[in-house]
């Protein structure tokens, strides 16, 4: 291990860090916040990293601004100060943070680019959402824009921009149009990925810094997988 580098650094890919925010490229095996599994979440690993790197006494403040499902990889933004947390929460709520995802699907969509509008109904017991073409009771409107970026022999790569933030939105809406994400058994893909991931990656995040007001535009490298690397090379 390199001298002076906290041991937690080797487990995390930090894409950006300043006094107010830290952005990490999450692996598919990590959870953002603690859950019933008891596994250490990414948020706690970052607290350890900050405590050790900056020799902070006592408890370290870290605000969770948004989450990614455990089998999803990519960019997650955290707040290091309460001021940043308050402003980022408001920005995410108001749609001022642009999030772009990459999804590998087996079936190519009928249209190379388009907007999907569905009404999503969440089933808490199954931890699954169901998409409807028309409004139904207790369902929430879900909107995303997608475009086809490239194809391999068996798969297609879609770029997805979320217009709303719903439970399992991308997974559910793509499955609704017959394009379940590779490895996503819950939403109809026939086989799991060997590492337990699904082929959905939070590729890019763009927003105005909550304190400095500078433009932050970050891109996450794709997972270490031959298919992902093939598609990254097409960009």
GROMACS .gro file of C-alpha atoms in nm:
model
  235
    1UNK     CA    1   0.000   0.000   0.000
    2UNK     CA    2   0.126   0.348  -0.082
    3UNK     CA    3   0.241   0.551   0.217
    4UNK     CA    4  -0.015   0.808   0.333
    5UNK     CA    5  -0.302   0.658   0.133
    6UNK     CA    6  -0.592   0.540   0.352
    7UNK     CA    7  -0.660   0.169   0.322
    8UNK     CA    8  -1.020   0.235   0.216
    9UNK     CA    9  -0.900   0.419  -0.093
   10UNK     CA   10  -0.808   0.092  -0.260
   11UNK     CA   11  -1.170  -0.025  -0.240
   12UNK     CA   12  -1.322   0.291  -0.386
   13UNK     CA   13  -1.290   0.474  -0.714
   14UNK     CA   14  -1.324   0.840  -0.623
   15UNK     CA   15  -1.414   1.041  -0.932
   16UNK     CA   16  -1.435   1.383  -0.768
   17UNK     CA   17  -1.380   1.534  -0.424
   18UNK     CA   18  -1.368   1.883  -0.277
   19UNK     CA   19  -1.455   2.040   0.060
   20UNK     CA   20  -1.829   1.994   0.013
   21UNK     CA   21  -1.895   1.687  -0.204
   22UNK     CA   22  -1.746   1.351  -0.295
   23UNK     CA   23  -1.849   1.143  -0.597
   24UNK     CA   24  -1.769   0.773  -0.616
   25UNK     CA   25  -1.793   0.518  -0.897
   26UNK     CA   26  -1.986   0.244  -0.718
   27UNK     CA   27  -1.931  -0.122  -0.803
   28UNK     CA   28  -2.229  -0.350  -0.856
   29UNK     CA   29  -2.161  -0.539  -0.534
   30UNK     CA   30  -2.192  -0.235  -0.306
   31UNK     CA   31  -2.494  -0.100  -0.125
   32UNK     CA   32  -2.518   0.278  -0.081
   33UNK     CA   33  -2.684   0.271   0.261
   34UNK     CA   34  -2.719   0.005   0.529
   35UNK     CA   35  -2.988  -0.257   0.474
   36UNK     CA   36  -3.103  -0.586   0.623
   37UNK     CA   37  -2.801  -0.774   0.482
   38UNK     CA   38  -2.574  -0.619   0.743
   39UNK     CA   39  -2.302  -0.561   0.481
   40UNK     CA   40  -2.101  -0.242   0.526
   41UNK     CA   41  -2.250   0.022   0.296
   42UNK     CA   42  -2.053   0.252   0.069
   43UNK     CA   43  -2.152   0.548   0.288
   44UNK     CA   44  -1.970   0.397   0.587
   45UNK     CA   45  -1.662   0.311   0.380
   46UNK     CA   46  -1.645   0.674   0.269
   47UNK     CA   47  -1.674   0.792   0.630
   48UNK     CA   48  -1.380   0.570   0.723
   49UNK     CA   49  -1.184   0.704   0.427
   50UNK     CA   50  -1.252   1.068   0.523
   51UNK     CA   51  -1.175   1.008   0.889
   52UNK     CA   52  -0.843   0.846   0.809
   53UNK     CA   53  -0.734   1.074   0.524
   54UNK     CA   54  -0.805   1.397   0.711
   55UNK     CA   55  -0.743   1.267   1.065
   56UNK     CA   56  -1.089   1.379   1.171
   57UNK     CA   57  -1.181   1.336   1.538
   58UNK     CA   58  -1.521   1.200   1.639
   59UNK     CA   59  -1.800   1.120   1.396
   60UNK     CA   60  -1.761   1.215   1.029
   61UNK     CA   61  -2.053   1.388   0.856
   62UNK     CA   62  -2.163   1.238   0.524
   63UNK     CA   63  -2.499   1.300   0.360
   64UNK     CA   64  -2.654   1.046   0.121
   65UNK     CA   65  -2.811   1.248  -0.160
   66UNK     CA   66  -2.939   0.968  -0.386
   67UNK     CA   67  -2.904   0.593  -0.428
   68UNK     CA   68  -2.837   0.324  -0.685
   69UNK     CA   69  -2.976  -0.029  -0.664
   70UNK     CA   70  -2.716  -0.274  -0.538
   71UNK     CA   71  -2.663  -0.457  -0.872
   72UNK     CA   72  -2.618  -0.123  -1.055
   73UNK     CA   73  -2.276   0.040  -1.096
   74UNK     CA   74  -2.176   0.401  -1.150
   75UNK     CA   75  -2.172   0.749  -1.005
   76UNK     CA   76  -2.308   0.827  -0.660
   77UNK     CA   77  -2.293   1.178  -0.514
   78UNK     CA   78  -2.243   1.233  -0.140
   79UNK     CA   79  -2.238   1.556   0.062
   80UNK     CA   80  -1.952   1.626   0.303
   81UNK     CA   81  -2.121   1.928   0.463
   82UNK     CA   82  -2.475   2.003   0.580
   83UNK     CA   83  -2.487   2.307   0.352
   84UNK     CA   84  -2.411   2.093   0.047
   85UNK     CA   85  -2.659   1.824   0.158
   86UNK     CA   86  -2.949   2.069   0.191
   87UNK     CA   87  -2.883   2.226  -0.147
   88UNK     CA   88  -2.819   1.897  -0.327
   89UNK     CA   89  -3.139   1.746  -0.187
   90UNK     CA   90  -3.331   2.041  -0.328
   91UNK     CA   91  -3.151   2.018  -0.664
   92UNK     CA   92  -3.230   1.648  -0.701
   93UNK     CA   93  -3.590   1.712  -0.599
   94UNK     CA   94  -3.624   1.990  -0.857
   95UNK     CA   95  -3.463   1.793  -1.138
   96UNK     CA   96  -3.158   2.020  -1.155
   97UNK     CA   97  -2.916   1.726  -1.161
   98UNK     CA   98  -2.882   1.558  -1.501
   99UNK     CA   99  -2.820   1.183  -1.472
  100UNK     CA  100  -2.730   0.969  -1.772
  101UNK     CA  101  -2.720   0.589  -1.763
  102UNK     CA  102  -2.592   0.320  -1.996
  103UNK     CA  103  -2.791   0.000  -2.026
  104UNK     CA  104  -2.700  -0.316  -2.214
  105UNK     CA  105  -3.008  -0.498  -2.347
  106UNK     CA  106  -3.048  -0.803  -2.566
  107UNK     CA  107  -3.343  -0.687  -2.775
  108UNK     CA  108  -3.297  -0.376  -2.986
  109UNK     CA  109  -3.585  -0.127  -2.939
  110UNK     CA  110  -3.813  -0.067  -3.236
  111UNK     CA  111  -3.715   0.299  -3.247
  112UNK     CA  112  -3.350   0.405  -3.216
  113UNK     CA  113  -3.447   0.702  -3.000
  114UNK     CA  114  -3.755   0.797  -2.807
  115UNK     CA  115  -3.929   0.900  -2.487
  116UNK     CA  116  -4.100   0.642  -2.268
  117UNK     CA  117  -4.396   0.745  -2.054
  118UNK     CA  118  -4.550   0.491  -1.817
  119UNK     CA  119  -4.729   0.477  -1.485
  120UNK     CA  120  -4.532   0.274  -1.231
  121UNK     CA  121  -4.693   0.092  -0.943
  122UNK     CA  122  -4.458  -0.036  -0.674
  123UNK     CA  123  -4.515  -0.369  -0.500
  124UNK     CA  124  -4.336  -0.346  -0.165
  125UNK     CA  125  -4.356  -0.720  -0.093
  126UNK     CA  126  -4.192  -0.816  -0.422
  127UNK     CA  127  -3.965  -0.508  -0.423
  128UNK     CA  128  -4.067  -0.461  -0.784
  129UNK     CA  129  -4.242  -0.202  -0.996
  130UNK     CA  130  -4.500  -0.267  -1.266
  131UNK     CA  131  -4.546  -0.037  -1.566
  132UNK     CA  132  -4.881   0.057  -1.717
  133UNK     CA  133  -4.953   0.251  -2.034
  134UNK     CA  134  -5.243   0.435  -1.872
  135UNK     CA  135  -5.284   0.594  -1.531
  136UNK     CA  136  -5.387   0.353  -1.256
  137UNK     CA  137  -5.462   0.407  -0.888
  138UNK     CA  138  -5.154   0.486  -0.673
  139UNK     CA  139  -4.921   0.468  -0.975
  140UNK     CA  140  -4.662   0.740  -1.038
  141UNK     CA  141  -4.583   0.886  -1.379
  142UNK     CA  142  -4.240   0.783  -1.507
  143UNK     CA  143  -4.061   0.948  -1.799
  144UNK     CA  144  -3.725   0.872  -1.956
  145UNK     CA  145  -3.550   0.941  -2.285
  146UNK     CA  146  -3.334   0.678  -2.454
  147UNK     CA  147  -3.120   0.648  -2.764
  148UNK     CA  148  -2.931   0.362  -2.922
  149UNK     CA  149  -2.555   0.411  -2.900
  150UNK     CA  150  -2.427   0.089  -3.054
  151UNK     CA  151  -2.466  -0.285  -3.106
  152UNK     CA  152  -2.256  -0.597  -3.067
  153UNK     CA  153  -2.339  -0.935  -3.214
  154UNK     CA  154  -2.594  -1.014  -2.942
  155UNK     CA  155  -2.657  -0.695  -2.746
  156UNK     CA  156  -2.743  -0.327  -2.780
  157UNK     CA  157  -2.625  -0.032  -2.574
  158UNK     CA  158  -2.882   0.231  -2.478
  159UNK     CA  159  -2.815   0.572  -2.329
  160UNK     CA  160  -3.090   0.667  -2.087
  161UNK     CA  161  -3.169   1.007  -1.939
  162UNK     CA  162  -3.412   1.010  -1.649
  163UNK     CA  163  -3.681   1.277  -1.643
  164UNK     CA  164  -3.833   1.141  -1.320
  165UNK     CA  165  -3.691   0.931  -1.039
  166UNK     CA  166  -3.906   0.626  -0.966
  167UNK     CA  167  -3.839   0.289  -0.804
  168UNK     CA  168  -3.655   0.063  -1.052
  169UNK     CA  169  -3.766   0.305  -1.325
  170UNK     CA  170  -3.513   0.224  -1.599
  171UNK     CA  171  -3.529  -0.149  -1.531
  172UNK     CA  172  -3.907  -0.153  -1.537
  173UNK     CA  173  -3.967   0.076  -1.834
  174UNK     CA  174  -3.711  -0.093  -2.061
  175UNK     CA  175  -3.859  -0.431  -1.973
  176UNK     CA  176  -4.205  -0.295  -2.059
  177UNK     CA  177  -4.096  -0.228  -2.418
  178UNK     CA  178  -3.939  -0.574  -2.449
  179UNK     CA  179  -3.580  -0.471  -2.369
  180UNK     CA  180  -3.495  -0.609  -2.022
  181UNK     CA  181  -3.146  -0.522  -1.903
  182UNK     CA  182  -2.883  -0.795  -1.932
  183UNK     CA  183  -2.869  -0.998  -1.610
  184UNK     CA  184  -3.187  -0.851  -1.463
  185UNK     CA  185  -3.384  -1.163  -1.368
  186UNK     CA  186  -3.640  -0.959  -1.172
  187UNK     CA  187  -3.752  -0.783  -1.490
  188UNK     CA  188  -3.746  -1.071  -1.733
  189UNK     CA  189  -3.391  -1.129  -1.854
  190UNK     CA  190  -3.344  -1.508  -1.879
  191UNK     CA  191  -2.995  -1.536  -1.728
  192UNK     CA  192  -2.807  -1.368  -1.446
  193UNK     CA  193  -2.465  -1.209  -1.487
  194UNK     CA  194  -2.186  -1.416  -1.333
  195UNK     CA  195  -2.102  -1.144  -1.077
  196UNK     CA  196  -2.461  -1.082  -0.973
  197UNK     CA  197  -2.472  -0.741  -1.140
  198UNK     CA  198  -2.718  -0.613  -1.394
  199UNK     CA  199  -2.578  -0.429  -1.696
  200UNK     CA  200  -2.694  -0.083  -1.591
  201UNK     CA  201  -2.433   0.185  -1.524
  202UNK     CA  202  -2.477   0.543  -1.396
  203UNK     CA  203  -2.243   0.681  -1.660
  204UNK     CA  204  -2.261   1.058  -1.619
  205UNK     CA  205  -2.381   1.323  -1.375
  206UNK     CA  206  -2.395   1.696  -1.444
  207UNK     CA  207  -2.496   1.974  -1.204
  208UNK     CA  208  -2.404   2.317  -1.074
  209UNK     CA  209  -2.193   2.286  -0.760
  210UNK     CA  210  -2.417   2.361  -0.459
  211UNK     CA  211  -2.162   2.597  -0.302
  212UNK     CA  212  -1.906   2.719  -0.558
  213UNK     CA  213  -2.165   2.734  -0.841
  214UNK     CA  214  -1.917   2.592  -1.093
  215UNK     CA  215  -2.038   2.333  -1.343
  216UNK     CA  216  -1.959   1.975  -1.239
  217UNK     CA  217  -1.971   1.727  -1.527
  218UNK     CA  218  -1.843   1.380  -1.443
  219UNK     CA  219  -1.820   1.050  -1.630
  220UNK     CA  220  -1.767   0.708  -1.471
  221UNK     CA  221  -1.550   0.444  -1.638
  222UNK     CA  222  -1.748   0.129  -1.715
  223UNK     CA  223  -1.706  -0.195  -1.514
  224UNK     CA  224  -1.413  -0.426  -1.588
  225UNK     CA  225  -1.600  -0.648  -1.830
  226UNK     CA  226  -1.524  -0.725  -2.194
  227UNK     CA  227  -1.872  -0.640  -2.318
  228UNK     CA  228  -1.877  -0.309  -2.131
  229UNK     CA  229  -1.530  -0.225  -2.260
  230UNK     CA  230  -1.640  -0.306  -2.616
  231UNK     CA  231  -1.924  -0.057  -2.591
  232UNK     CA  232  -1.709   0.208  -2.423
  233UNK     CA  233  -1.473   0.185  -2.718
  234UNK     CA  234  -1.759   0.272  -2.954
  235UNK     CA  235  -1.831   0.605  -2.782
   0.00000   0.00000   0.00000
